[in-house]
mmCIF file of C-alpha atoms and ligand atoms in Angstrom:
data_model
loop_
_atom_site.group_PDB
_atom_site.id
_atom_site.type_symbol
_atom_site.label_atom_id
_atom_site.label_comp_id
_atom_site.label_asym_id
_atom_site.label_seq_id
_atom_site.Cartn_x
_atom_site.Cartn_y
_atom_site.Cartn_z
ATOM 1 C CA MET A 19 55.286 21.515 -14.096
ATOM 2 C CA LYS A 20 54.761 25.169 -15.061
ATOM 3 C CA TYR A 21 51.277 26.012 -16.319
ATOM 4 C CA ASN A 22 50.373 28.671 -18.804
ATOM 5 C CA ILE A 23 48.082 30.993 -16.888
ATOM 6 C CA SER A 24 46.935 34.001 -18.893
ATOM 7 C CA THR A 25 46.434 37.233 -16.965
ATOM 8 C CA HIS A 26 43.815 39.846 -17.843
ATOM 9 C CA PRO A 27 44.300 42.716 -15.380
ATOM 10 C CA VAL A 28 41.615 45.240 -14.429
ATOM 11 C CA GLU A 29 41.772 48.614 -16.147
ATOM 12 C CA THR A 30 41.316 50.484 -12.882
ATOM 13 C CA SER A 31 42.042 48.992 -9.463
ATOM 14 C CA ARG A 32 39.457 49.446 -6.673
ATOM 15 C CA LEU A 33 42.195 49.322 -4.038
ATOM 16 C CA SER A 34 42.251 53.073 -3.325
ATOM 17 C CA THR A 35 38.556 52.909 -2.280
ATOM 18 C CA ILE A 36 39.244 50.369 0.515
ATOM 19 C CA ASP A 37 39.561 51.399 4.169
ATOM 20 C CA PHE A 38 41.848 48.757 5.734
ATOM 21 C CA ASP A 39 40.750 49.871 9.216
ATOM 22 C CA ASN A 40 37.159 48.894 8.498
ATOM 23 C CA ILE A 41 36.954 45.563 6.664
ATOM 24 C CA PRO A 42 34.145 43.282 7.837
ATOM 25 C CA PHE A 43 34.847 39.590 7.127
ATOM 26 C CA GLY A 44 33.908 38.308 3.673
ATOM 27 C CA GLN A 45 32.414 41.443 2.166
ATOM 28 C CA THR A 46 35.276 43.018 0.246
ATOM 29 C CA PHE A 47 37.014 41.292 -2.655
ATOM 30 C CA SER A 48 40.263 42.072 -4.427
ATOM 31 C CA ASP A 49 40.583 43.127 -8.063
ATOM 32 C CA HIS A 50 41.294 39.690 -9.565
ATOM 33 C CA MET A 51 40.350 36.023 -9.336
ATOM 34 C CA PHE A 52 41.833 32.832 -10.752
ATOM 35 C CA SER A 53 39.542 30.713 -12.893
ATOM 36 C CA ALA A 54 39.914 27.254 -14.473
ATOM 37 C CA ASP A 55 37.515 24.810 -16.115
ATOM 38 C CA PHE A 56 37.589 21.019 -15.950
ATOM 39 C CA ILE A 57 36.475 19.840 -19.383
ATOM 40 C CA ASN A 58 37.106 16.505 -21.141
ATOM 41 C CA GLY A 59 39.074 15.216 -18.181
ATOM 42 C CA GLU A 60 41.564 18.082 -17.863
ATOM 43 C CA TRP A 61 41.984 21.522 -16.309
ATOM 44 C CA THR A 62 41.877 24.174 -19.007
ATOM 45 C CA ASN A 63 41.164 27.926 -19.533
ATOM 46 C CA LEU A 64 43.674 28.764 -16.793
ATOM 47 C CA GLN A 65 43.389 32.496 -16.287
ATOM 48 C CA ILE A 66 43.482 35.398 -13.883
ATOM 49 C CA VAL A 67 40.596 37.741 -14.628
ATOM 50 C CA PRO A 68 38.851 40.701 -12.967
ATOM 51 C CA PHE A 69 36.710 39.583 -9.986
ATOM 52 C CA GLY A 70 33.137 39.361 -11.229
ATOM 53 C CA ASP A 71 29.917 37.411 -11.633
ATOM 54 C CA LEU A 72 29.589 34.107 -13.495
ATOM 55 C CA ALA A 73 26.912 32.854 -15.857
ATOM 56 C CA ILE A 74 25.401 29.676 -14.347
ATOM 57 C CA SER A 75 22.717 27.454 -15.825
ATOM 58 C CA PRO A 76 19.511 27.217 -13.747
ATOM 59 C CA VAL A 77 20.032 23.448 -13.880
ATOM 60 C CA ASN A 78 23.669 23.572 -12.724
ATOM 61 C CA LEU A 79 24.275 20.314 -10.817
ATOM 62 C CA ALA A 80 26.084 21.993 -7.910
ATOM 63 C CA LEU A 81 23.106 24.254 -7.208
ATOM 64 C CA HIS A 82 20.729 21.295 -6.978
ATOM 65 C CA TYR A 83 22.796 18.431 -5.545
ATOM 66 C CA GLY A 84 25.668 20.148 -3.767
ATOM 67 C CA GLN A 85 28.874 19.016 -5.481
ATOM 68 C CA SER A 86 30.816 21.987 -4.170
ATOM 69 C CA ILE A 87 33.974 22.171 -2.049
ATOM 70 C CA PHE A 88 36.199 24.972 -0.839
ATOM 71 C CA GLU A 89 39.211 25.968 1.220
ATOM 72 C CA GLY A 90 39.997 28.927 3.447
ATOM 73 C CA MET A 91 43.507 30.263 3.808
ATOM 74 C CA LYS A 92 45.345 33.547 4.338
ATOM 75 C CA ALA A 93 48.219 35.617 2.957
ATOM 76 C CA THR A 94 49.810 38.061 5.382
ATOM 77 C CA LYS A 95 52.764 40.439 5.337
ATOM 78 C CA LYS A 96 55.851 40.018 7.464
ATOM 79 C CA LEU A 97 56.957 43.127 9.352
ATOM 80 C CA ASP A 98 59.490 43.731 6.551
ATOM 81 C CA GLY A 99 56.601 43.792 4.030
ATOM 82 C CA THR A 100 57.200 40.333 2.458
ATOM 83 C CA PRO A 101 53.853 38.742 1.509
ATOM 84 C CA CYS A 102 53.615 35.124 2.687
ATOM 85 C CA PHE A 103 51.399 32.052 2.887
ATOM 86 C CA LEU A 104 51.291 29.654 5.840
ATOM 87 C CA ARG A 105 51.384 25.941 4.898
ATOM 88 C CA PRO A 106 49.688 26.373 1.491
ATOM 89 C CA ALA A 107 50.388 22.774 0.383
ATOM 90 C CA MET A 108 48.278 21.489 3.278
ATOM 91 C CA HIS A 109 45.310 23.403 1.905
ATOM 92 C CA SER A 110 45.939 21.904 -1.524
ATOM 93 C CA ASP A 111 46.016 18.411 0.036
ATOM 94 C CA ARG A 112 42.792 18.992 1.972
ATOM 95 C CA MET A 113 41.049 20.419 -1.107
ATOM 96 C CA ASN A 114 41.951 17.234 -2.948
ATOM 97 C CA ALA A 115 40.789 15.024 -0.072
ATOM 98 C CA SER A 116 37.450 16.876 -0.163
ATOM 99 C CA ALA A 117 37.347 16.465 -3.968
ATOM 100 C CA GLU A 118 37.815 12.702 -3.722
ATOM 101 C CA ARG A 119 35.064 12.329 -1.133
ATOM 102 C CA MET A 120 32.663 14.324 -3.325
ATOM 103 C CA CYS A 121 33.580 12.459 -6.582
ATOM 104 C CA MET A 122 35.188 15.576 -8.023
ATOM 105 C CA PRO A 123 38.479 15.855 -9.950
ATOM 106 C CA THR A 124 41.604 16.669 -7.970
ATOM 107 C CA ILE A 125 43.699 19.735 -8.766
ATOM 108 C CA PRO A 126 47.422 19.086 -9.293
ATOM 109 C CA GLU A 127 49.265 20.624 -6.344
ATOM 110 C CA ASP A 128 51.628 22.524 -8.635
ATOM 111 C CA LEU A 129 48.660 24.098 -10.456
ATOM 112 C CA PHE A 130 46.971 25.043 -7.165
ATOM 113 C CA LEU A 131 50.180 26.636 -5.851
ATOM 114 C CA GLN A 132 51.136 28.395 -9.086
ATOM 115 C CA ALA A 133 47.642 29.899 -9.377
ATOM 116 C CA LEU A 134 47.820 31.020 -5.747
ATOM 117 C CA HIS A 135 51.236 32.660 -6.120
ATOM 118 C CA GLU A 136 50.384 34.434 -9.372
ATOM 119 C CA LEU A 137 47.030 35.704 -8.109
ATOM 120 C CA VAL A 138 48.289 36.926 -4.741
ATOM 121 C CA ASP A 139 51.411 38.437 -6.284
ATOM 122 C CA LEU A 140 49.196 40.474 -8.620
ATOM 123 C CA ASP A 141 46.910 41.596 -5.761
ATOM 124 C CA LYS A 142 49.533 41.838 -3.004
ATOM 125 C CA GLY A 143 48.607 45.486 -2.455
ATOM 126 C CA TRP A 144 45.345 44.121 -1.019
ATOM 127 C CA ILE A 145 47.094 42.390 1.909
ATOM 128 C CA PRO A 146 46.373 44.570 4.950
ATOM 129 C CA PRO A 147 49.584 45.295 6.868
ATOM 130 C CA ALA A 148 48.185 45.203 10.453
ATOM 131 C CA VAL A 149 48.939 42.100 12.571
ATOM 132 C CA GLY A 150 45.688 40.111 12.894
ATOM 133 C CA SER A 151 44.460 41.331 9.479
ATOM 134 C CA ALA A 152 45.066 39.315 6.323
ATOM 135 C CA LEU A 153 44.149 38.661 2.740
ATOM 136 C CA TYR A 154 41.624 35.846 3.072
ATOM 137 C CA ILE A 155 41.861 33.357 0.207
ATOM 138 C CA ARG A 156 38.928 31.249 -0.875
ATOM 139 C CA PRO A 157 39.614 28.460 -3.406
ATOM 140 C CA VAL A 158 36.298 26.897 -4.463
ATOM 141 C CA MET A 159 35.373 24.135 -6.920
ATOM 142 C CA PHE A 160 31.890 23.165 -8.064
ATOM 143 C CA ALA A 161 30.046 21.079 -10.638
ATOM 144 C CA MET A 162 29.198 22.771 -13.920
ATOM 145 C CA ASP A 163 27.135 20.179 -15.831
ATOM 146 C CA ALA A 164 23.735 21.590 -16.755
ATOM 147 C CA MET A 165 21.096 18.901 -16.274
ATOM 148 C CA LEU A 166 18.806 17.457 -13.629
ATOM 149 C CA GLY A 167 19.388 14.039 -12.039
ATOM 150 C CA VAL A 168 21.588 13.019 -9.146
ATOM 151 C CA LYS A 169 24.860 12.132 -10.807
ATOM 152 C CA VAL A 170 28.538 12.960 -10.841
ATOM 153 C CA SER A 171 29.199 16.027 -12.990
ATOM 154 C CA LYS A 172 31.704 15.724 -15.836
ATOM 155 C CA THR A 173 32.625 19.412 -15.842
ATOM 156 C CA TYR A 174 33.738 21.724 -13.007
ATOM 157 C CA LYS A 175 34.885 25.245 -12.324
ATOM 158 C CA PHE A 176 37.758 26.042 -9.958
ATOM 159 C CA LEU A 177 38.068 29.618 -8.740
ATOM 160 C CA ILE A 178 40.292 31.399 -6.249
ATOM 161 C CA VAL A 179 38.952 34.676 -4.918
ATOM 162 C CA THR A 180 40.616 36.826 -2.269
ATOM 163 C CA GLY A 181 39.646 39.716 -0.023
ATOM 164 C CA PRO A 182 41.140 41.700 2.867
ATOM 165 C CA VAL A 183 39.830 40.852 6.351
ATOM 166 C CA GLY A 184 40.258 42.101 9.892
ATOM 167 C CA PRO A 185 40.063 39.930 13.043
ATOM 168 C CA TYR A 186 37.191 37.392 12.852
ATOM 169 C CA TYR A 187 35.945 37.407 16.460
ATOM 170 C CA PRO A 188 36.809 40.709 18.073
ATOM 171 C CA LYS A 189 35.324 39.394 21.389
ATOM 172 C CA PRO A 190 35.528 36.040 23.250
ATOM 173 C CA VAL A 191 32.835 33.614 22.089
ATOM 174 C CA LYS A 192 29.925 32.049 23.942
ATOM 175 C CA LEU A 193 29.196 28.439 22.978
ATOM 176 C CA LEU A 194 26.110 26.297 23.364
ATOM 177 C CA VAL A 195 26.442 22.497 23.467
ATOM 178 C CA GLU A 196 24.110 21.250 20.702
ATOM 179 C CA ASP A 197 21.932 18.408 21.971
ATOM 180 C CA THR A 198 19.336 18.083 19.198
ATOM 181 C CA TYR A 199 20.974 18.595 15.813
ATOM 182 C CA VAL A 200 24.170 17.095 14.392
ATOM 183 C CA ARG A 201 26.745 18.469 11.990
ATOM 184 C CA ALA A 202 28.188 15.161 10.864
ATOM 185 C CA ALA A 203 28.217 11.453 11.602
ATOM 186 C CA VAL A 204 31.148 9.078 11.154
ATOM 187 C CA GLY A 205 30.799 7.775 7.602
ATOM 188 C CA GLY A 206 29.261 11.041 6.390
ATOM 189 C CA VAL A 207 31.017 14.011 4.817
ATOM 190 C CA GLY A 208 32.080 15.875 7.965
ATOM 191 C CA GLU A 209 35.745 15.592 7.075
ATOM 192 C CA ALA A 210 35.217 17.175 3.658
ATOM 193 C CA LYS A 211 35.057 20.933 3.328
ATOM 194 C CA THR A 212 31.876 20.749 1.325
ATOM 195 C CA ALA A 213 29.068 23.297 1.087
ATOM 196 C CA GLY A 214 26.318 21.092 2.522
ATOM 197 C CA ASN A 215 28.044 20.826 5.912
ATOM 198 C CA TYR A 216 27.739 24.564 6.300
ATOM 199 C CA ALA A 217 24.125 24.679 5.073
ATOM 200 C CA ALA A 218 23.238 22.036 7.680
ATOM 201 C CA SER A 219 24.803 24.170 10.422
ATOM 202 C CA LEU A 220 22.721 27.289 9.804
ATOM 203 C CA TYR A 221 19.489 26.311 11.548
ATOM 204 C CA PRO A 222 21.120 25.162 14.819
ATOM 205 C CA ALA A 223 23.466 28.192 14.705
ATOM 206 C CA ASN A 224 20.461 30.526 14.412
ATOM 207 C CA ARG A 225 18.833 28.869 17.424
ATOM 208 C CA ALA A 226 22.029 29.421 19.422
ATOM 209 C CA ILE A 227 22.145 33.083 18.389
ATOM 210 C CA GLU A 228 18.505 33.511 19.496
ATOM 211 C CA GLN A 229 19.587 32.307 22.947
ATOM 212 C CA GLY A 230 22.457 34.808 23.101
ATOM 213 C CA TYR A 231 25.261 32.420 22.020
ATOM 214 C CA ASP A 232 27.698 32.855 19.139
ATOM 215 C CA GLN A 233 28.073 29.257 17.964
ATOM 216 C CA VAL A 234 27.071 25.718 18.791
ATOM 217 C CA MET A 235 29.541 23.105 19.960
ATOM 218 C CA TRP A 236 28.816 19.994 17.899
ATOM 219 C CA MET A 237 28.567 16.631 19.586
ATOM 220 C CA ASP A 238 28.844 13.119 18.133
ATOM 221 C CA ALA A 239 25.822 12.005 16.120
ATOM 222 C CA LYS A 240 25.112 8.829 18.101
ATOM 223 C CA GLU A 241 25.105 9.710 21.808
ATOM 224 C CA PHE A 242 25.499 13.512 21.906
ATOM 225 C CA LYS A 243 28.233 12.942 24.497
ATOM 226 C CA TYR A 244 31.538 13.368 22.676
ATOM 227 C CA VAL A 245 32.726 16.802 21.541
ATOM 228 C CA GLN A 246 33.407 17.319 17.827
ATOM 229 C CA GLU A 247 34.084 20.948 16.866
ATOM 230 C CA VAL A 248 32.588 24.437 16.655
ATOM 231 C CA GLY A 249 31.260 26.423 13.685
ATOM 232 C CA THR A 250 34.372 26.951 11.602
ATOM 233 C CA MET A 251 36.850 25.965 14.281
ATOM 234 C CA ASN A 252 38.352 22.962 16.040
ATOM 235 C CA ILE A 253 38.227 23.070 19.811
ATOM 236 C CA PHE A 254 40.757 22.714 22.652
ATOM 237 C CA PHE A 255 40.220 22.418 26.424
ATOM 238 C CA VAL A 256 42.789 23.237 29.075
ATOM 239 C CA MET A 257 41.837 21.025 32.022
ATOM 240 C CA GLY A 258 44.265 21.071 34.919
ATOM 241 C CA ASN A 259 47.711 20.737 33.351
ATOM 242 C CA LYS A 260 46.462 18.873 30.271
ATOM 243 C CA ILE A 261 45.423 20.276 26.912
ATOM 244 C CA VAL A 262 42.881 18.080 25.205
ATOM 245 C CA THR A 263 41.316 18.204 21.739
ATOM 246 C CA PRO A 264 38.933 15.730 20.069
ATOM 247 C CA ALA A 265 40.721 13.229 17.829
ATOM 248 C CA THR A 266 39.699 13.490 14.160
ATOM 249 C CA ASP A 267 37.443 10.500 13.604
ATOM 250 C CA GLY A 268 36.134 11.105 10.087
ATOM 251 C CA ALA A 269 33.327 13.415 11.213
ATOM 252 C CA ILE A 270 35.522 16.384 12.184
ATOM 253 C CA LEU A 271 37.294 18.722 9.776
ATOM 254 C CA LYS A 272 41.048 18.181 9.964
ATOM 255 C CA GLY A 273 41.903 21.787 10.750
ATOM 256 C CA ILE A 274 45.260 23.043 9.573
ATOM 257 C CA THR A 275 45.421 25.522 12.461
ATOM 258 C CA ARG A 276 44.619 22.602 14.809
ATOM 259 C CA ASN A 277 47.563 20.727 13.336
ATOM 260 C CA SER A 278 49.877 23.757 13.723
ATOM 261 C CA ILE A 279 48.749 24.270 17.327
ATOM 262 C CA LEU A 280 49.459 20.611 18.147
ATOM 263 C CA HIS A 281 52.971 20.957 16.683
ATOM 264 C CA ILE A 282 53.655 24.140 18.669
ATOM 265 C CA LEU A 283 52.322 22.702 21.928
ATOM 266 C CA LYS A 284 54.290 19.473 21.579
ATOM 267 C CA ALA A 285 57.498 21.345 20.661
ATOM 268 C CA LYS A 286 57.096 23.483 23.790
ATOM 269 C CA GLY A 287 56.647 20.406 25.974
ATOM 270 C CA TYR A 288 52.962 20.815 26.864
ATOM 271 C CA ASP A 289 50.962 17.764 27.914
ATOM 272 C CA VAL A 290 48.583 17.528 24.961
ATOM 273 C CA GLU A 291 46.159 14.752 24.066
ATOM 274 C CA GLU A 292 44.083 14.009 20.955
ATOM 275 C CA ARG A 293 41.303 11.665 22.006
ATOM 276 C CA LEU A 294 37.597 11.298 22.649
ATOM 277 C CA VAL A 295 36.441 14.170 24.855
ATOM 278 C CA HIS A 296 33.319 13.350 26.857
ATOM 279 C CA ILE A 297 31.204 16.357 27.847
ATOM 280 C CA ASP A 298 30.918 14.995 31.421
ATOM 281 C CA GLU A 299 34.704 15.246 31.733
ATOM 282 C CA VAL A 300 34.524 18.939 30.802
ATOM 283 C CA VAL A 301 31.706 19.539 33.315
ATOM 284 C CA GLU A 302 33.584 17.679 36.045
ATOM 285 C CA SER A 303 36.720 19.659 35.370
ATOM 286 C CA TYR A 304 34.682 22.893 35.551
ATOM 287 C CA LYS A 305 33.089 21.860 38.844
ATOM 288 C CA LYS A 306 36.519 21.098 40.326
ATOM 289 C CA GLY A 307 37.757 24.534 39.217
ATOM 290 C CA GLU A 308 40.222 22.939 36.788
ATOM 291 C CA LEU A 309 38.732 24.102 33.474
ATOM 292 C CA LYS A 310 41.141 26.945 32.799
ATOM 293 C CA GLU A 311 40.588 27.662 29.103
ATOM 294 C CA ILE A 312 38.577 26.652 26.084
ATOM 295 C CA PHE A 313 39.621 27.974 22.694
ATOM 296 C CA GLY A 314 38.727 27.431 19.070
ATOM 297 C CA THR A 315 41.293 27.242 16.260
ATOM 298 C CA GLY A 316 40.775 28.045 12.597
ATOM 299 C CA THR A 317 42.254 29.971 9.701
ATOM 300 C CA ALA A 318 39.675 32.749 9.919
ATOM 301 C CA ALA A 319 39.655 33.191 13.701
ATOM 302 C CA VAL A 320 43.221 31.869 14.344
ATOM 303 C CA ILE A 321 42.553 31.427 18.103
ATOM 304 C CA ALA A 322 39.172 32.342 19.576
ATOM 305 C CA ASN A 323 38.881 32.460 23.378
ATOM 306 C CA VAL A 324 35.691 31.000 24.799
ATOM 307 C CA SER A 325 34.078 32.905 27.675
ATOM 308 C CA HIS A 326 31.005 30.686 28.300
ATOM 309 C CA LEU A 327 29.910 27.143 27.513
ATOM 310 C CA LYS A 328 26.293 26.167 28.126
ATOM 311 C CA TYR A 329 25.361 22.485 28.526
ATOM 312 C CA GLY A 330 21.715 21.841 29.375
ATOM 313 C CA ASP A 331 20.941 24.225 32.223
ATOM 314 C CA LEU A 332 24.551 24.625 33.270
ATOM 315 C CA VAL A 333 26.366 27.761 32.121
ATOM 316 C CA MET A 334 30.092 27.311 32.580
ATOM 317 C CA GLU A 335 31.815 30.646 32.873
ATOM 318 C CA LEU A 336 35.511 30.501 32.065
ATOM 319 C CA PRO A 337 38.126 32.625 33.879
ATOM 320 C CA PRO A 338 38.728 36.080 32.343
ATOM 321 C CA VAL A 339 40.452 35.959 28.960
ATOM 322 C CA SER A 340 43.528 37.716 30.362
ATOM 323 C CA GLU A 341 44.153 34.450 32.293
ATOM 324 C CA HIS A 342 43.950 32.220 29.163
ATOM 325 C CA LYS A 343 47.718 31.816 29.086
ATOM 326 C CA THR A 344 47.844 28.982 26.555
ATOM 327 C CA ALA A 345 45.572 30.676 24.032
ATOM 328 C CA ILE A 346 47.429 33.971 24.394
ATOM 329 C CA MET A 347 50.791 32.223 23.893
ATOM 330 C CA LEU A 348 49.523 30.302 20.831
ATOM 331 C CA LYS A 349 48.053 33.393 19.165
ATOM 332 C CA LYS A 350 51.358 35.208 19.711
ATOM 333 C CA GLU A 351 53.269 32.266 18.191
ATOM 334 C CA ILE A 352 51.107 32.006 15.062
ATOM 335 C CA ASP A 353 50.988 35.784 14.540
ATOM 336 C CA GLY A 354 54.745 35.909 15.257
ATOM 337 C CA ILE A 355 55.574 33.170 12.742
ATOM 338 C CA ARG A 356 53.548 35.100 10.170
ATOM 339 C CA SER A 357 55.106 38.484 10.997
ATOM 340 C CA GLY A 358 58.653 37.115 11.212
ATOM 341 C CA GLU A 359 59.007 37.991 14.925
ATOM 342 C CA VAL A 360 59.012 34.291 15.876
ATOM 343 C CA GLU A 361 61.474 32.009 14.099
ATOM 344 C CA ASP A 362 59.734 29.714 11.597
ATOM 345 C CA THR A 363 61.337 26.541 12.967
ATOM 346 C CA PHE A 364 58.727 24.329 11.295
ATOM 347 C CA GLY A 365 59.336 25.782 7.802
ATOM 348 C CA TRP A 366 55.673 26.743 7.391
ATOM 349 C CA ILE A 367 56.097 30.173 5.819
ATOM 350 C CA GLU A 368 56.188 30.404 2.034
ATOM 351 C CA PRO A 369 56.898 33.877 0.579
ATOM 352 C CA VAL A 370 54.666 34.819 -2.354
ATOM 353 C CA LYS A 371 56.750 34.401 -5.504
ATOM 354 C CA SER A 372 57.068 37.409 -7.752
ATOM 355 C CA VAL A 373 56.136 35.839 -11.049
ATOM 356 C CA VAL A 374 53.593 38.065 -12.697
ATOM 357 C CA ASN A 375 54.568 40.002 -15.785
ATOM 358 C CA VAL A 376 51.699 42.224 -16.851
HETATM 359 C C1 LIG B 416 34.008 23.027 10.144
HETATM 360 C C2 LIG B 416 35.368 23.577 10.358
HETATM 361 N N1 LIG B 416 36.125 23.086 11.357
HETATM 362 C C3 LIG B 416 37.374 23.542 11.587
HETATM 363 C C4 LIG B 416 37.933 24.527 10.795
HETATM 364 C C5 LIG B 416 39.340 24.977 11.040
HETATM 365 O O1 LIG B 416 40.171 24.542 9.999
HETATM 366 P P1 LIG B 416 41.463 25.360 9.559
HETATM 367 O O2 LIG B 416 42.303 25.509 10.774
HETATM 368 O O3 LIG B 416 42.098 24.541 8.519
HETATM 369 O O4 LIG B 416 40.988 26.681 9.056
HETATM 370 C C6 LIG B 416 37.173 25.071 9.743
HETATM 371 C C7 LIG B 416 37.729 26.103 8.867
HETATM 372 O O5 LIG B 416 38.217 25.810 7.818
HETATM 373 C C8 LIG B 416 35.865 24.586 9.511
HETATM 374 O O6 LIG B 416 35.115 25.073 8.522
#
């Protein structure tokens, strides 16, 4: 179905004020945003408007009780200049899975995709051309009812904002195995991309930073023995000739980059396993000299090499990043699929449709 999205362009673009060589993550936003309201059981007021502040009631339900979900995705340019998305429908599916878990309305996939194409087509000048840079896209939906009381909101706002970004982790990351706090338990909301998961991560993350680490590695909520994930990334271990990643068990976010990496590894014939990963297995592999690489995967970071992993008193130092052959190959593949240098055999690339008439 084609939706009627009205477009209200800015009078003067801010694009000429942006230095693409100096764009810290999440601090610069493009000229426009998509906005829609869920009222009386349907999505309405579909529009693209100048990026700007909203008026929110002090008793907005999302502010108090956390009915808020989001996605994170990227548009990049191929070497020939074509703006593209990578697997956008998967982000639509995950947004809707998060919505269902949080008792929020789903967004029809064709509305999500049409809004995305029209918005990014209008602001395609904001996509930085350099490989590794991108237009980060943040769809977000939150409750809009104005009242107090823990209940499911009847009204919601759905926005898509975008902004240019450079590489997320310019350096390899140091991880600390978290043995006191948990991100998510099976049966909780760990699989939903909902705001509260990130709020819960801040205190442990700060403690890790105080100890000189970049992120915590989350462990299962029952025994603190099985690896879950890291900050905003899923995690992979190269132990001997095997590549192992924790199976998604309901407490781990089903990363779309994780899924792409698994497809690439399997297609290239690597020995890859999704299963429970016990921390003792990682330690043992390190002690035998078989822990070759650890890397995180996520839309923002793409592939982040890990240089150190601390568990209790043991600091495991990984081989130099130049020897992380798997991570280097995977980063090249994903960047190459996006730039057009690697053939898109999986059919993941979707060029931004030129649809906007303003
Ligand atoms: C908690 C968490 N885990 C993993 C990921 C990686 O997911 P994706 O590859 O879809 O970006 C993210 C980022 O969205 C995240 O927030």
